[in-house]
Amino acid sequence: MGYFYGCFAALFWGLKPPSLAKINANSITAQLGNGIGVLLFAIIIFFATYNQSIADFTSSVGAKLLLLSFLSGISWGVGQFFQIICFQLVTTSIGFCLTTATTLLANAIFSIVLFNDWSTHFQFGLGIPALFIIIIGAILTSYKQNNSTKLEDIKNDKKKLIIGIILAIIVGILFAIYSALPRYVTNQIAGTSVVLPHGIGTFVGSILAVGIVYLIQNFKAKKDSNYQKDSLFTKKLIQSIIPGLFSSIGNILLIYANASIGSAIGFSLTQMAVVVSSLVNLFILKEYKNKTKKQSSLIILGSIIILIGGVMIGFTKM
């Protein structure tokens, strides 16, 4: 069953970016909807595992569990907001590859520095090449061939890509923090117990991100009467709950996969999400219509290379 959980975790994680692209909500609506989706799923999991969760919350590590999982959720929520903006700047197919690559890199660095996960020659011998492989994959996916001859269009595309890469780096760091914080207590409690405080933190992080952007937009609107603010409460808000549910289902499936087959194999299986997302974006949502054949091919190749690097990092945990 562990392999089943790992593969389906990858499927749900891989479906999140395409679902965001399909809904095509503005950033604050998408962010709030995602936060609501994560919180709703967290409440369901809490009641489904009520006895275990209460036991963990009232244990000697209960206070640490609640605080670190809550902060982990805030980090996830804010990181998710930057990821959505990255998707909108460079498209979801490129953005998800970039943020996956930076997350893998940041997670590896955190694992080495904070948890001493790499301590043998085998781990460094496999892990360091994996990091370079991931970087190569990210470079390939970020390639963009511009058919426009207008200098202004070329400059705008380059600017968007640079900002997208910066955002991807921020996302990678925030997602690594989200992953690292619960590790200080999850070896002493059930993994599902982190879901509720993490969900609350994600919702709070989403509210913070949305609130800051909303205040900035209000300030700009007061200075410029022609400035168009994003509408928050639109019909797409309900639809935007779906990507949040996808990511939450993927998270809980990973917990069960790791418990059954270990984090090395479970983590490696979930890296298939980047390939799932790229294929859905390019061939079902038809993002490739706006790209050259060369760029589409490089996105797919880069996704597979990132997947290989992720699997290699996964096996350093064996």
CSV table of C-alpha atoms in Angstrom, one decimal:
chain,number,residue,atom,x,y,z
A,1,MET,CA,0.0,0.0,0.0
A,2,GLY,CA,2.9,2.3,0.6
A,3,TYR,CA,3.8,2.5,-3.1
A,4,PHE,CA,0.1,3.2,-3.8
A,5,TYR,CA,0.1,6.1,-1.4
A,6,GLY,CA,3.3,7.5,-2.8
A,7,CYS,CA,2.1,7.4,-6.4
A,8,PHE,CA,-1.2,9.0,-5.6
A,9,ALA,CA,0.5,11.7,-3.5
A,10,ALA,CA,2.5,12.5,-6.7
A,11,LEU,CA,-0.7,12.5,-8.7
A,12,PHE,CA,-2.5,15.0,-6.4
A,13,TRP,CA,0.5,17.3,-6.1
A,14,GLY,CA,1.0,17.2,-9.8
A,15,LEU,CA,-2.7,18.2,-10.4
A,16,LYS,CA,-2.5,21.2,-8.2
A,17,PRO,CA,-0.6,23.6,-10.6
A,18,PRO,CA,-2.8,22.7,-13.6
A,19,SER,CA,-5.9,23.2,-11.6
A,20,LEU,CA,-4.7,26.6,-10.6
A,21,ALA,CA,-4.0,27.4,-14.3
A,22,LYS,CA,-7.4,26.1,-15.3
A,23,ILE,CA,-9.3,28.2,-12.7
A,24,ASN,CA,-7.2,31.2,-13.7
A,25,ALA,CA,-8.1,33.3,-10.6
A,26,ASN,CA,-6.2,36.4,-9.6
A,27,SER,CA,-3.4,35.8,-7.1
A,28,ILE,CA,-5.3,36.8,-3.9
A,29,THR,CA,-8.4,34.9,-4.8
A,30,ALA,CA,-6.4,31.8,-5.6
A,31,GLN,CA,-4.4,32.2,-2.4
A,32,LEU,CA,-7.4,32.5,-0.1
A,33,GLY,CA,-9.2,29.6,-1.8
A,34,ASN,CA,-6.1,27.4,-1.3
A,35,GLY,CA,-5.9,28.4,2.3
A,36,ILE,CA,-9.6,27.5,2.9
A,37,GLY,CA,-9.1,24.2,1.1
A,38,VAL,CA,-6.1,23.2,3.3
A,39,LEU,CA,-8.0,24.2,6.5
A,40,LEU,CA,-11.1,22.3,5.6
A,41,PHE,CA,-9.1,19.1,4.9
A,42,ALA,CA,-7.2,19.6,8.1
A,43,ILE,CA,-10.4,19.7,10.1
A,44,ILE,CA,-11.6,16.5,8.4
A,45,ILE,CA,-8.3,14.7,9.2
A,46,PHE,CA,-8.4,16.0,12.8
A,47,PHE,CA,-11.9,14.4,13.5
A,48,ALA,CA,-10.9,11.3,11.6
A,49,THR,CA,-7.8,10.8,13.9
A,50,TYR,CA,-9.4,12.6,16.9
A,51,ASN,CA,-8.1,10.3,19.7
A,52,GLN,CA,-4.5,10.2,18.4
A,53,SER,CA,-4.4,13.9,17.8
A,54,ILE,CA,-5.8,14.8,21.3
A,55,ALA,CA,-3.3,12.4,22.9
A,56,ASP,CA,-0.4,14.1,21.0
A,57,PHE,CA,-1.6,17.6,21.7
A,58,THR,CA,-1.7,16.9,25.5
A,59,SER,CA,1.6,15.0,25.5
A,60,SER,CA,4.9,16.4,26.8
A,61,VAL,CA,5.7,17.7,23.3
A,62,GLY,CA,2.2,19.0,22.7
A,63,ALA,CA,3.0,22.7,23.0
A,64,LYS,CA,6.0,22.3,20.7
A,65,LEU,CA,3.9,20.3,18.2
A,66,LEU,CA,1.3,23.0,18.0
A,67,LEU,CA,3.7,25.9,17.7
A,68,LEU,CA,6.1,24.4,15.1
A,69,SER,CA,3.3,22.9,13.0
A,70,PHE,CA,1.5,26.3,13.1
A,71,LEU,CA,4.6,28.1,12.0
A,72,SER,CA,5.2,25.4,9.4
A,73,GLY,CA,1.7,26.2,8.0
A,74,ILE,CA,2.4,29.9,7.9
A,75,SER,CA,5.6,29.2,5.9
A,76,TRP,CA,3.7,27.0,3.5
A,77,GLY,CA,0.9,29.5,3.1
A,78,VAL,CA,3.2,32.4,2.3
A,79,GLY,CA,5.3,30.2,0.1
A,80,GLN,CA,2.3,29.1,-1.8
A,81,PHE,CA,1.3,32.7,-2.5
A,82,PHE,CA,4.7,33.4,-4.0
A,83,GLN,CA,4.4,30.2,-6.0
A,84,ILE,CA,1.1,31.3,-7.5
A,85,ILE,CA,2.6,34.6,-8.6
A,86,CYS,CA,5.5,32.7,-10.1
A,87,PHE,CA,3.1,30.6,-12.1
A,88,GLN,CA,1.3,33.7,-13.4
A,89,LEU,CA,4.6,35.3,-14.4
A,90,VAL,CA,6.3,32.3,-16.2
A,91,THR,CA,3.4,29.9,-16.7
A,92,THR,CA,2.6,26.9,-14.5
A,93,SER,CA,4.6,24.4,-16.5
A,94,ILE,CA,7.9,26.4,-16.1
A,95,GLY,CA,7.0,27.7,-12.6
A,96,PHE,CA,6.3,24.3,-11.0
A,97,CYS,CA,9.5,22.9,-12.4
A,98,LEU,CA,11.5,25.9,-11.0
A,99,THR,CA,9.8,25.8,-7.6
A,100,THR,CA,10.2,22.0,-7.3
A,101,ALA,CA,13.9,22.3,-8.1
A,102,THR,CA,14.5,25.1,-5.6
A,103,THR,CA,12.5,23.2,-2.9
A,104,LEU,CA,14.6,20.1,-3.5
A,105,LEU,CA,17.8,22.1,-3.2
A,106,ALA,CA,16.7,24.0,-0.1
A,107,ASN,CA,15.4,20.8,1.6
A,108,ALA,CA,18.7,19.1,0.9
A,109,ILE,CA,20.7,22.0,2.4
A,110,PHE,CA,18.4,22.2,5.5
A,111,SER,CA,18.7,18.4,5.9
A,112,ILE,CA,22.5,18.6,5.9
A,113,VAL,CA,22.9,21.7,8.1
A,114,LEU,CA,20.1,21.2,10.6
A,115,PHE,CA,19.6,17.4,10.8
A,116,ASN,CA,22.9,16.0,9.6
A,117,ASP,CA,21.1,13.7,7.2
A,118,TRP,CA,24.1,13.3,5.0
A,119,SER,CA,27.0,11.8,7.0
A,120,THR,CA,28.4,9.0,4.8
A,121,HIS,CA,30.5,9.0,1.7
A,122,PHE,CA,27.6,7.3,-0.1
A,123,GLN,CA,25.2,10.1,0.8
A,124,PHE,CA,27.5,12.9,-0.3
A,125,GLY,CA,28.6,10.9,-3.4
A,126,LEU,CA,24.9,10.5,-4.5
A,127,GLY,CA,23.5,13.8,-3.1
A,128,ILE,CA,26.0,16.3,-4.5
A,129,PRO,CA,25.6,15.1,-8.1
A,130,ALA,CA,21.9,15.1,-7.6
A,131,LEU,CA,21.9,18.8,-6.7
A,132,PHE,CA,23.8,19.6,-9.9
A,133,ILE,CA,21.3,17.5,-11.9
A,134,ILE,CA,18.4,19.4,-10.4
A,135,ILE,CA,20.0,22.7,-11.3
A,136,ILE,CA,20.5,21.5,-14.9
A,137,GLY,CA,16.9,20.5,-15.1
A,138,ALA,CA,15.7,23.9,-13.8
A,139,ILE,CA,17.9,25.7,-16.4
A,140,LEU,CA,16.3,23.6,-19.2
A,141,THR,CA,12.8,24.2,-18.0
A,142,SER,CA,13.4,28.0,-17.7
A,143,TYR,CA,14.5,28.3,-21.4
A,144,LYS,CA,12.2,30.5,-23.4
A,145,GLN,CA,12.5,31.1,-27.1
A,146,ASN,CA,10.9,34.4,-27.9
A,147,ASN,CA,9.6,34.7,-31.5
A,148,SER,CA,8.8,38.4,-31.1
A,149,THR,CA,11.2,40.8,-32.8
A,150,LYS,CA,10.1,43.7,-30.5
A,151,LEU,CA,12.8,44.7,-28.1
A,152,GLU,CA,10.3,45.7,-25.5
A,153,ASP,CA,8.6,42.2,-25.6
A,154,ILE,CA,12.0,40.5,-25.3
A,155,LYS,CA,12.9,42.7,-22.3
A,156,ASN,CA,9.6,42.1,-20.6
A,157,ASP,CA,9.9,38.3,-21.0
A,158,LYS,CA,13.5,38.4,-19.5
A,159,LYS,CA,12.3,40.5,-16.6
A,160,LYS,CA,9.4,38.2,-15.9
A,161,LEU,CA,11.8,35.2,-16.0
A,162,ILE,CA,14.3,36.8,-13.6
A,163,ILE,CA,11.5,37.7,-11.2
A,164,GLY,CA,10.1,34.2,-11.5
A,165,ILE,CA,13.4,32.7,-10.6
A,166,ILE,CA,13.8,34.9,-7.6
A,167,LEU,CA,10.3,34.0,-6.5
A,168,ALA,CA,11.1,30.3,-7.0
A,169,ILE,CA,14.1,30.6,-4.7
A,170,ILE,CA,11.9,32.3,-2.0
A,171,VAL,CA,9.3,29.5,-2.5
A,172,GLY,CA,12.0,26.8,-2.1
A,173,ILE,CA,13.3,28.3,1.2
A,174,LEU,CA,9.8,28.8,2.6
A,175,PHE,CA,8.7,25.2,1.6
A,176,ALA,CA,12.0,23.9,3.2
A,177,ILE,CA,11.1,25.7,6.4
A,178,TYR,CA,7.6,24.2,6.2
A,179,SER,CA,9.2,20.7,5.9
A,180,ALA,CA,11.9,21.2,8.5
A,181,LEU,CA,9.9,22.6,11.5
A,182,PRO,CA,7.7,19.5,12.2
A,183,ARG,CA,10.7,17.2,12.1
A,184,TYR,CA,11.7,18.4,15.6
A,185,VAL,CA,8.6,16.6,17.0
A,186,THR,CA,7.3,14.1,14.4
A,187,ASN,CA,9.6,11.4,15.6
A,188,GLN,CA,7.7,11.5,18.9
A,189,ILE,CA,4.1,11.7,17.7
A,190,ALA,CA,1.9,10.5,14.8
A,191,GLY,CA,2.5,12.3,11.6
A,192,THR,CA,-1.2,13.1,11.1
A,193,SER,CA,-1.3,15.2,14.3
A,194,VAL,CA,0.6,18.0,12.6
A,195,VAL,CA,-2.2,18.4,10.0
A,196,LEU,CA,-4.6,20.6,12.0
A,197,PRO,CA,-2.2,23.2,13.4
A,198,HIS,CA,-0.5,23.2,10.0
A,199,GLY,CA,-3.8,23.8,8.3
A,200,ILE,CA,-4.6,26.7,10.7
A,201,GLY,CA,-1.2,28.1,10.1
A,202,THR,CA,-1.6,27.8,6.3
A,203,PHE,CA,-4.9,29.7,6.5
A,204,VAL,CA,-3.4,32.4,8.7
A,205,GLY,CA,-0.5,32.7,6.3
A,206,SER,CA,-2.9,33.0,3.4
A,207,ILE,CA,-4.9,35.7,5.2
A,208,LEU,CA,-1.6,37.6,5.9
A,209,ALA,CA,-0.5,37.4,2.3
A,210,VAL,CA,-3.9,38.4,0.9
A,211,GLY,CA,-4.2,41.2,3.5
A,212,ILE,CA,-0.9,42.8,2.6
A,213,VAL,CA,-1.5,42.7,-1.1
A,214,TYR,CA,-5.0,44.1,-0.6
A,215,LEU,CA,-3.7,47.0,1.5
A,216,ILE,CA,-1.0,47.7,-1.2
A,217,GLN,CA,-3.7,47.7,-4.0
A,218,ASN,CA,-5.9,50.0,-2.0
A,219,PHE,CA,-3.0,52.4,-1.5
A,220,LYS,CA,-2.3,52.3,-5.3
A,221,ALA,CA,-5.9,52.8,-6.1
A,222,LYS,CA,-6.1,56.0,-3.9
A,223,LYS,CA,-3.1,57.4,-5.7
A,224,ASP,CA,-4.2,56.4,-9.2
A,225,SER,CA,-8.0,56.5,-10.0
A,226,ASN,CA,-7.3,54.3,-13.1
A,227,TYR,CA,-5.6,51.5,-11.1
A,228,GLN,CA,-7.6,48.3,-11.2
A,229,LYS,CA,-7.7,46.4,-7.9
A,230,ASP,CA,-8.1,42.6,-7.9
A,231,SER,CA,-11.5,41.4,-6.7
A,232,LEU,CA,-11.2,39.0,-3.8
A,233,PHE,CA,-14.7,37.4,-3.4
A,234,THR,CA,-15.5,36.1,-6.8
A,235,LYS,CA,-17.1,32.9,-8.0
A,236,LYS,CA,-13.6,31.6,-8.6
A,237,LEU,CA,-12.9,31.7,-4.8
A,238,ILE,CA,-14.9,28.4,-4.4
A,239,GLN,CA,-13.2,26.8,-7.3
A,240,SER,CA,-9.8,27.8,-5.8
A,241,ILE,CA,-10.5,25.6,-2.8
A,242,ILE,CA,-9.9,22.5,-5.1
A,243,PRO,CA,-6.1,23.1,-5.5
A,244,GLY,CA,-5.8,23.4,-1.7
A,245,LEU,CA,-7.5,20.1,-1.3
A,246,PHE,CA,-5.2,18.5,-3.9
A,247,SER,CA,-2.1,19.6,-2.0
A,248,SER,CA,-3.6,18.5,1.4
A,249,ILE,CA,-4.5,15.1,0.0
A,250,GLY,CA,-1.0,14.7,-1.3
A,251,ASN,CA,0.5,15.6,2.0
A,252,ILE,CA,-1.5,13.1,4.0
A,253,LEU,CA,-0.8,10.4,1.4
A,254,LEU,CA,2.9,11.1,1.8
A,255,ILE,CA,2.6,10.7,5.6
A,256,TYR,CA,1.1,7.2,5.1
A,257,ALA,CA,3.6,6.3,2.3
A,258,ASN,CA,6.6,7.3,4.5
A,259,ALA,CA,5.1,5.2,7.4
A,260,SER,CA,4.8,2.2,5.2
A,261,ILE,CA,7.8,2.2,2.9
A,262,GLY,CA,10.1,4.7,4.5
A,263,SER,CA,10.8,8.4,3.6
A,264,ALA,CA,13.5,7.5,1.0
A,265,ILE,CA,11.2,5.7,-1.3
A,266,GLY,CA,8.1,7.6,-0.4
A,267,PHE,CA,9.8,11.0,-1.0
A,268,SER,CA,11.2,9.7,-4.3
A,269,LEU,CA,7.8,8.5,-5.6
A,270,THR,CA,6.2,11.9,-4.9
A,271,GLN,CA,8.8,13.6,-7.2
A,272,MET,CA,6.8,12.3,-10.1
A,273,ALA,CA,4.5,15.2,-9.4
A,274,VAL,CA,6.7,17.5,-11.5
A,275,VAL,CA,6.3,15.2,-14.6
A,276,VAL,CA,2.5,14.9,-14.0
A,277,SER,CA,2.1,18.6,-13.8
A,278,SER,CA,4.3,19.3,-16.9
A,279,LEU,CA,2.4,16.7,-19.0
A,280,VAL,CA,-1.0,18.0,-18.0
A,281,ASN,CA,-0.1,21.6,-18.5
A,282,LEU,CA,1.5,21.0,-21.9
A,283,PHE,CA,-0.9,18.4,-23.5
A,284,ILE,CA,-4.2,18.7,-21.7
A,285,LEU,CA,-4.4,22.4,-20.9
A,286,LYS,CA,-2.5,23.1,-24.2
A,287,GLU,CA,0.1,25.5,-22.7
A,288,TYR,CA,2.3,24.3,-25.5
A,289,LYS,CA,0.3,26.4,-28.0
A,290,ASN,CA,2.1,29.5,-26.6
A,291,LYS,CA,5.5,27.8,-26.8
A,292,THR,CA,7.8,26.6,-29.5
A,293,LYS,CA,8.3,22.9,-30.0
A,294,LYS,CA,11.9,23.3,-28.7
A,295,GLN,CA,10.7,24.9,-25.5
A,296,SER,CA,8.0,22.3,-24.8
A,297,SER,CA,10.6,19.5,-25.3
A,298,LEU,CA,13.0,21.2,-22.9
A,299,ILE,CA,10.3,21.6,-20.3
A,300,ILE,CA,9.6,17.9,-20.5
A,301,LEU,CA,13.3,17.0,-20.5
A,302,GLY,CA,14.0,19.3,-17.6
A,303,SER,CA,11.1,17.9,-15.6
A,304,ILE,CA,12.4,14.4,-16.1
A,305,ILE,CA,15.9,15.5,-15.1
A,306,ILE,CA,14.5,17.2,-11.9
A,307,LEU,CA,12.6,14.0,-11.2
A,308,ILE,CA,15.9,12.0,-11.5
A,309,GLY,CA,17.7,14.4,-9.1
A,310,GLY,CA,14.8,14.2,-6.6
A,311,VAL,CA,14.9,10.4,-6.6
A,312,MET,CA,18.6,10.5,-6.1
A,313,ILE,CA,18.2,12.8,-3.1
A,314,GLY,CA,15.5,10.5,-1.8
A,315,PHE,CA,17.8,7.6,-1.8
A,316,THR,CA,20.4,9.5,0.3
A,317,LYS,CA,17.9,9.0,3.2
A,318,MET,CA,18.1,5.2,3.0
